[in-house]
Tab-separated table of C-alpha atoms in Angstrom:
chain	number	residue	atom	x	y	z
A	527	MET	CA	14.216	6.816	19.629
A	528	PRO	CA	10.019	6.797	19.056
A	529	ALA	CA	10.581	8.783	15.790
A	530	VAL	CA	13.301	6.473	14.236
A	531	ARG	CA	11.416	3.291	15.285
A	532	ALA	CA	7.663	5.038	14.252
A	533	GLY	CA	9.689	5.822	10.969
A	534	THR	CA	11.108	2.883	10.312
A	535	LEU	CA	8.379	0.748	11.142
A	536	GLY	CA	5.887	2.890	8.731
A	537	VAL	CA	7.665	3.195	6.172
A	538	ALA	CA	7.760	-0.472	5.804
A	539	VAL	CA	4.381	-0.706	6.622
A	540	ALA	CA	3.019	1.648	3.562
A	541	PHE	CA	5.562	-0.150	1.130
A	542	LEU	CA	4.274	-3.659	2.271
A	543	GLY	CA	0.652	-1.971	1.135
A	544	MET	CA	2.169	-0.471	-1.870
A	545	PHE	CA	3.891	-3.540	-3.402
A	546	SER	CA	0.484	-5.549	-3.294
A	547	LEU	CA	-1.034	-3.589	-5.168
A	548	PHE	CA	1.930	-3.176	-7.316
A	549	TYR	CA	1.922	-7.205	-7.650
A	550	LEU	CA	-1.850	-7.288	-8.169
A	551	ASN	CA	-2.655	-4.074	-10.308
A	552	ALA	CA	-1.225	-5.048	-13.606
A	553	GLN	CA	-2.626	-8.494	-13.708
A	554	TYR	CA	-5.760	-7.528	-12.609
A	555	LEU	CA	-6.234	-5.078	-15.427
A	556	GLN	CA	-4.899	-7.355	-17.892
A	557	TYR	CA	-6.329	-10.590	-17.136
A	558	VAL	CA	-9.266	-9.497	-16.009
A	559	LYS	CA	-10.250	-6.207	-17.437
A	560	GLY	CA	-8.246	-7.506	-20.641
A	561	PHE	CA	-6.088	-4.424	-21.558
A	562	GLY	CA	-2.913	-4.442	-23.008
A	563	ALA	CA	0.477	-3.916	-22.493
A	564	LEU	CA	-0.072	0.244	-23.367
A	565	ALA	CA	-3.563	0.265	-22.002
A	566	THR	CA	-2.275	-1.292	-18.530
A	567	GLY	CA	0.706	1.510	-18.582
A	568	LEU	CA	-2.105	4.313	-18.957
A	569	ALA	CA	-4.113	3.365	-17.227
A	570	ILE	CA	-1.783	3.044	-13.920
A	571	LEU	CA	-0.045	6.335	-14.728
A	572	PRO	CA	-2.622	8.396	-12.369
A	573	GLN	CA	-1.073	6.423	-9.739
A	574	ALA	CA	2.198	7.895	-10.186
A	575	LEU	CA	0.784	11.638	-11.026
A	576	CYS	CA	-1.082	11.220	-7.339
A	577	VAL	CA	2.026	10.989	-5.289
A	578	LYS	CA	4.026	13.715	-7.114
A	579	LEU	CA	1.326	16.073	-6.585
A	580	VAL	CA	0.606	14.986	-3.013
A	581	SER	CA	4.060	13.838	-1.660
A	582	PRO	CA	5.130	17.693	-1.679
A	583	ARG	CA	2.896	18.951	0.152
A	584	ALA	CA	2.658	16.647	2.877
A	585	ALA	CA	5.637	18.796	4.747
A	586	ALA	CA	3.257	21.594	5.040
A	587	LEU	CA	0.083	19.407	5.826
A	588	GLY	CA	1.681	18.425	8.708
A	589	GLU	CA	3.078	22.050	10.063
A	590	ARG	CA	-0.226	22.475	9.616
A	591	TRP	CA	-2.184	19.685	11.217
A	592	GLY	CA	0.587	17.920	12.644
A	593	THR	CA	2.848	15.139	11.296
A	594	ARG	CA	1.029	12.711	13.481
A	595	ARG	CA	-2.473	13.155	11.904
A	596	VAL	CA	-0.982	13.614	8.327
A	597	VAL	CA	0.882	9.878	8.637
A	598	ALA	CA	-2.718	9.176	10.644
A	599	LEU	CA	-4.492	10.378	7.926
A	600	GLY	CA	-2.121	8.857	5.505
A	601	MET	CA	-2.659	5.162	6.830
A	602	GLY	CA	-6.316	5.137	6.876
A	603	LEU	CA	-6.285	6.006	3.479
A	604	ILE	CA	-3.923	3.318	2.406
A	605	VAL	CA	-6.541	0.971	4.249
A	606	LEU	CA	-9.048	2.062	2.882
A	607	GLY	CA	-7.960	2.049	-1.216
A	608	LEU	CA	-7.045	-1.791	-0.128
A	609	VAL	CA	-10.247	-2.346	0.817
A	610	LEU	CA	-11.677	-0.667	-2.074
A	611	LEU	CA	-9.585	-2.051	-4.248
A	612	SER	CA	-10.714	-5.781	-2.943
A	613	LEU	CA	-14.051	-4.795	-3.957
A	614	SER	CA	-13.253	-4.773	-7.733
A	615	THR	CA	-14.458	-7.542	-10.195
A	616	ALA	CA	-14.870	-8.114	-13.943
A	617	ASP	CA	-17.778	-5.828	-14.301
A	618	THR	CA	-15.712	-2.869	-12.113
A	619	PRO	CA	-15.418	0.008	-14.234
A	620	TYR	CA	-12.524	1.576	-14.394
A	621	TRP	CA	-13.071	4.852	-13.385
A	622	ARG	CA	-14.678	3.048	-9.818
A	623	TYR	CA	-11.301	0.991	-9.996
A	624	LEU	CA	-8.986	4.032	-10.061
A	625	ILE	CA	-10.795	5.463	-7.116
A	626	GLY	CA	-9.358	2.932	-5.043
A	627	LEU	CA	-6.266	3.712	-7.227
A	628	LEU	CA	-5.772	6.672	-5.938
A	629	THR	CA	-7.257	6.872	-2.376
A	630	MET	CA	-4.136	4.462	-1.407
A	631	THR	CA	-1.485	6.456	-3.531
A	632	THR	CA	-2.870	9.625	-1.952
A	633	GLY	CA	-2.158	7.546	1.629
A	634	MET	CA	1.174	6.787	0.734
A	635	GLY	CA	2.026	9.887	-0.381
A	636	LEU	CA	1.002	11.826	2.778
A	637	ALA	CA	2.447	9.060	5.204
A	638	THR	CA	6.061	8.076	3.982
A	639	PRO	CA	7.633	11.809	3.212
A	640	PRO	CA	6.916	12.690	7.383
A	641	LEU	CA	8.107	9.153	8.407
A	642	SER	CA	10.964	9.499	6.327
A	643	GLY	CA	11.828	12.554	7.722
A	644	GLY	CA	11.399	11.660	11.125
A	645	ILE	CA	14.122	9.402	10.714
A	646	MET	CA	16.424	11.501	9.471
A	647	ASN	CA	15.595	14.801	11.782
A	648	ALA	CA	15.697	12.218	14.661
A	649	LEU	CA	19.413	11.436	13.835
A	650	PRO	CA	22.058	13.746	14.539
A	651	ARG	CA	23.400	15.049	11.029
A	652	SER	CA	26.677	13.094	11.497
A	653	ARG	CA	24.410	9.661	11.716
A	654	GLY	CA	23.060	10.698	8.322
A	655	GLY	CA	23.865	7.798	6.754
A	656	LEU	CA	22.378	5.262	8.702
A	657	GLY	CA	18.884	7.317	8.799
A	658	SER	CA	19.046	6.867	5.302
A	659	GLY	CA	20.344	3.159	5.141
A	660	LEU	CA	17.232	2.790	7.485
A	661	ASN	CA	14.904	4.080	4.858
A	662	SER	CA	16.084	2.052	2.173
A	663	THR	CA	16.025	-1.310	4.330
A	664	ALA	CA	12.610	-0.251	5.623
A	665	ARG	CA	11.171	0.175	2.307
A	666	GLU	CA	12.956	-3.251	0.970
A	667	ILE	CA	12.139	-5.216	3.683
A	668	GLY	CA	8.174	-3.907	2.996
A	669	SER	CA	7.991	-4.305	-0.302
A	670	ALA	CA	9.024	-8.046	0.135
A	671	ILE	CA	6.980	-9.025	2.700
A	672	GLY	CA	4.089	-7.223	0.713
A	673	VAL	CA	4.569	-9.372	-2.755
A	674	ALA	CA	5.533	-12.371	-0.314
A	675	VAL	CA	2.246	-12.346	1.498
A	676	THR	CA	0.272	-11.267	-1.618
A	677	GLY	CA	1.476	-13.627	-3.586
A	678	THR	CA	0.783	-16.631	-1.435
A	679	VAL	CA	-2.546	-15.582	-0.262
A	680	LEU	CA	-3.389	-15.232	-3.983
A	681	THR	CA	-1.892	-18.408	-5.165
A	682	ALA	CA	-3.647	-20.365	-2.629
A	683	ARG	CA	-7.450	-19.175	-2.496
A	684	PHE	CA	-6.945	-18.694	-6.676
A	685	THR	CA	-6.011	-22.242	-7.006
A	686	ALA	CA	-8.399	-23.837	-4.288
A	687	ASP	CA	-11.819	-21.630	-6.561
A	688	LEU	CA	-10.336	-22.950	-9.801
A	689	PRO	CA	-12.777	-25.422	-11.989
A	690	ALA	CA	-10.989	-29.031	-11.395
A	691	ALA	CA	-10.652	-29.003	-15.590
A	692	VAL	CA	-8.212	-25.903	-14.961
A	693	ALA	CA	-6.349	-26.771	-11.705
A	694	GLU	CA	-4.843	-29.482	-13.584
A	695	ARG	CA	-3.262	-26.968	-16.089
A	696	ALA	CA	-2.670	-23.849	-13.748
A	697	HIS	CA	1.017	-23.059	-13.641
A	698	SER	CA	0.659	-19.613	-13.079
A	699	ALA	CA	-2.522	-17.227	-13.468
A	700	SER	CA	-2.381	-16.267	-16.893
A	701	ASP	CA	-1.809	-20.455	-17.672
A	702	ALA	CA	-4.743	-20.874	-16.020
A	703	LEU	CA	-6.793	-18.002	-17.548
A	704	ALA	CA	-5.507	-19.374	-21.202
A	705	ALA	CA	-6.660	-22.616	-20.342
A	706	ALA	CA	-10.062	-21.717	-19.083
A	707	GLY	CA	-10.327	-19.812	-22.209
A	708	ARG	CA	-9.764	-22.607	-24.795
A	709	LEU	CA	-12.450	-24.727	-22.681
A	710	GLY	CA	-15.313	-22.365	-22.835
A	711	ALA	CA	-16.628	-19.253	-22.109
A	712	ALA	CA	-18.451	-20.600	-18.613
A	713	GLU	CA	-14.744	-21.631	-17.257
A	714	HIS	CA	-13.379	-18.725	-18.011
A	715	ALA	CA	-15.779	-17.055	-16.323
A	716	SER	CA	-15.408	-19.228	-13.515
A	717	ALA	CA	-11.159	-18.997	-13.472
A	718	VAL	CA	-11.566	-15.135	-13.645
A	719	THR	CA	-14.234	-15.284	-10.750
A	720	ALA	CA	-11.509	-17.108	-8.625
A	721	PHE	CA	-9.184	-15.081	-9.497
A	722	THR	CA	-11.145	-11.794	-8.744
A	723	ASP	CA	-12.033	-13.503	-5.019
A	724	ALA	CA	-8.041	-14.424	-4.377
A	725	MET	CA	-7.627	-10.942	-5.054
A	726	ALA	CA	-10.047	-9.447	-2.435
A	727	VAL	CA	-8.624	-12.026	-0.162
A	728	GLY	CA	-5.391	-10.723	-0.330
A	729	TYR	CA	-6.086	-7.141	-0.586
A	730	ARG	CA	-8.150	-7.703	2.773
A	731	THR	CA	-5.122	-9.302	3.710
A	732	VAL	CA	-2.785	-6.787	3.817
A	733	ALA	CA	-4.932	-4.228	4.555
A	734	VAL	CA	-4.941	-5.732	8.388
A	735	VAL	CA	-1.509	-5.752	8.268
A	736	VAL	CA	-1.486	-2.101	7.334
A	737	ALA	CA	-3.749	-1.519	9.851
A	738	VAL	CA	-2.284	-3.172	12.666
A	739	GLY	CA	0.805	-1.911	11.919
A	740	ALA	CA	-0.117	1.504	11.943
A	741	VAL	CA	-1.131	1.112	15.460
A	742	PRO	CA	2.577	1.050	17.046
A	743	VAL	CA	3.917	3.506	14.508
A	744	LEU	CA	0.781	5.862	15.976
A	745	ILE	CA	1.721	5.731	19.600
A	746	TRP	CA	5.170	6.254	19.061
A	747	ARG	CA	4.613	9.532	16.801
A	748	GLY	CA	2.503	10.309	19.784
A	749	ARG	CA	5.724	10.301	22.788
A	750	ARG	CA	7.811	11.736	20.336
A	751	ASN	CA	5.687	14.326	20.594
A	752	GLN	CA	4.785	14.536	23.650
A	753	ARG	CA	8.792	14.590	24.447
A	754	ALA	CA	9.283	17.631	21.569
A	755	SER	CA	6.814	19.393	23.642
A	756	HIS	CA	8.302	18.334	27.133
A	757	THR	CA	11.898	19.363	25.520
A	758	SER	CA	10.274	23.427	24.228
A	759	TRP	CA	8.667	23.521	27.521
A	760	ASP	CA	12.003	22.667	29.652
A	761	ASP	CA	14.087	25.278	27.047
A	762	LYS	CA	11.620	28.070	27.771
A	763	THR	CA	11.901	27.476	31.790
A	764	PRO	CA	14.229	29.557	33.273
């Protein structure tokens, strides 16, 4: 069933990208930008509002443009959002960072409803529990892989680029940046740069994974649409 394969892989890939953002978002805002806990929560709030506004409109756009185009647009925006976020540094203003956040979450809101719906619609009603289970499993697997890939890349690159005096005390990103701050402004700036450079590599790595994963998703969606059109023609043929 191409729609089931496309939906399962697509949901996993989309959540892989989203959870890489979840893993890095608060760390960047707090460790690099110096936001407190409340300010960080408020800074992330537009992300949730964006998904809430976009997701209900994905079905209508799918009827107008075709679900394959909506999924392609959504996946493309996820990749673009990851690339934009990878450009963030300590000097990036929040409004520019917000553009990357909203770009990515708009893509998430466009891509996931038709992918999840495609799984459910491709299965008979009696197997609705299987479709729901596939959706949930794809989300969990994608989320876990996203955190694992991003965390591995971030840690490897960050520790490699840290100043030697700081690397000896780097049990975590927060410990490393705190230790660098105690050593002076220059060491702290170097540690912050090491973190944003590592974050950039992490985001770009995930962007490549999402882009590659989107290819078979769109191919399978195309096959599903072709089969649906042939079925519709056969039904009309006496």
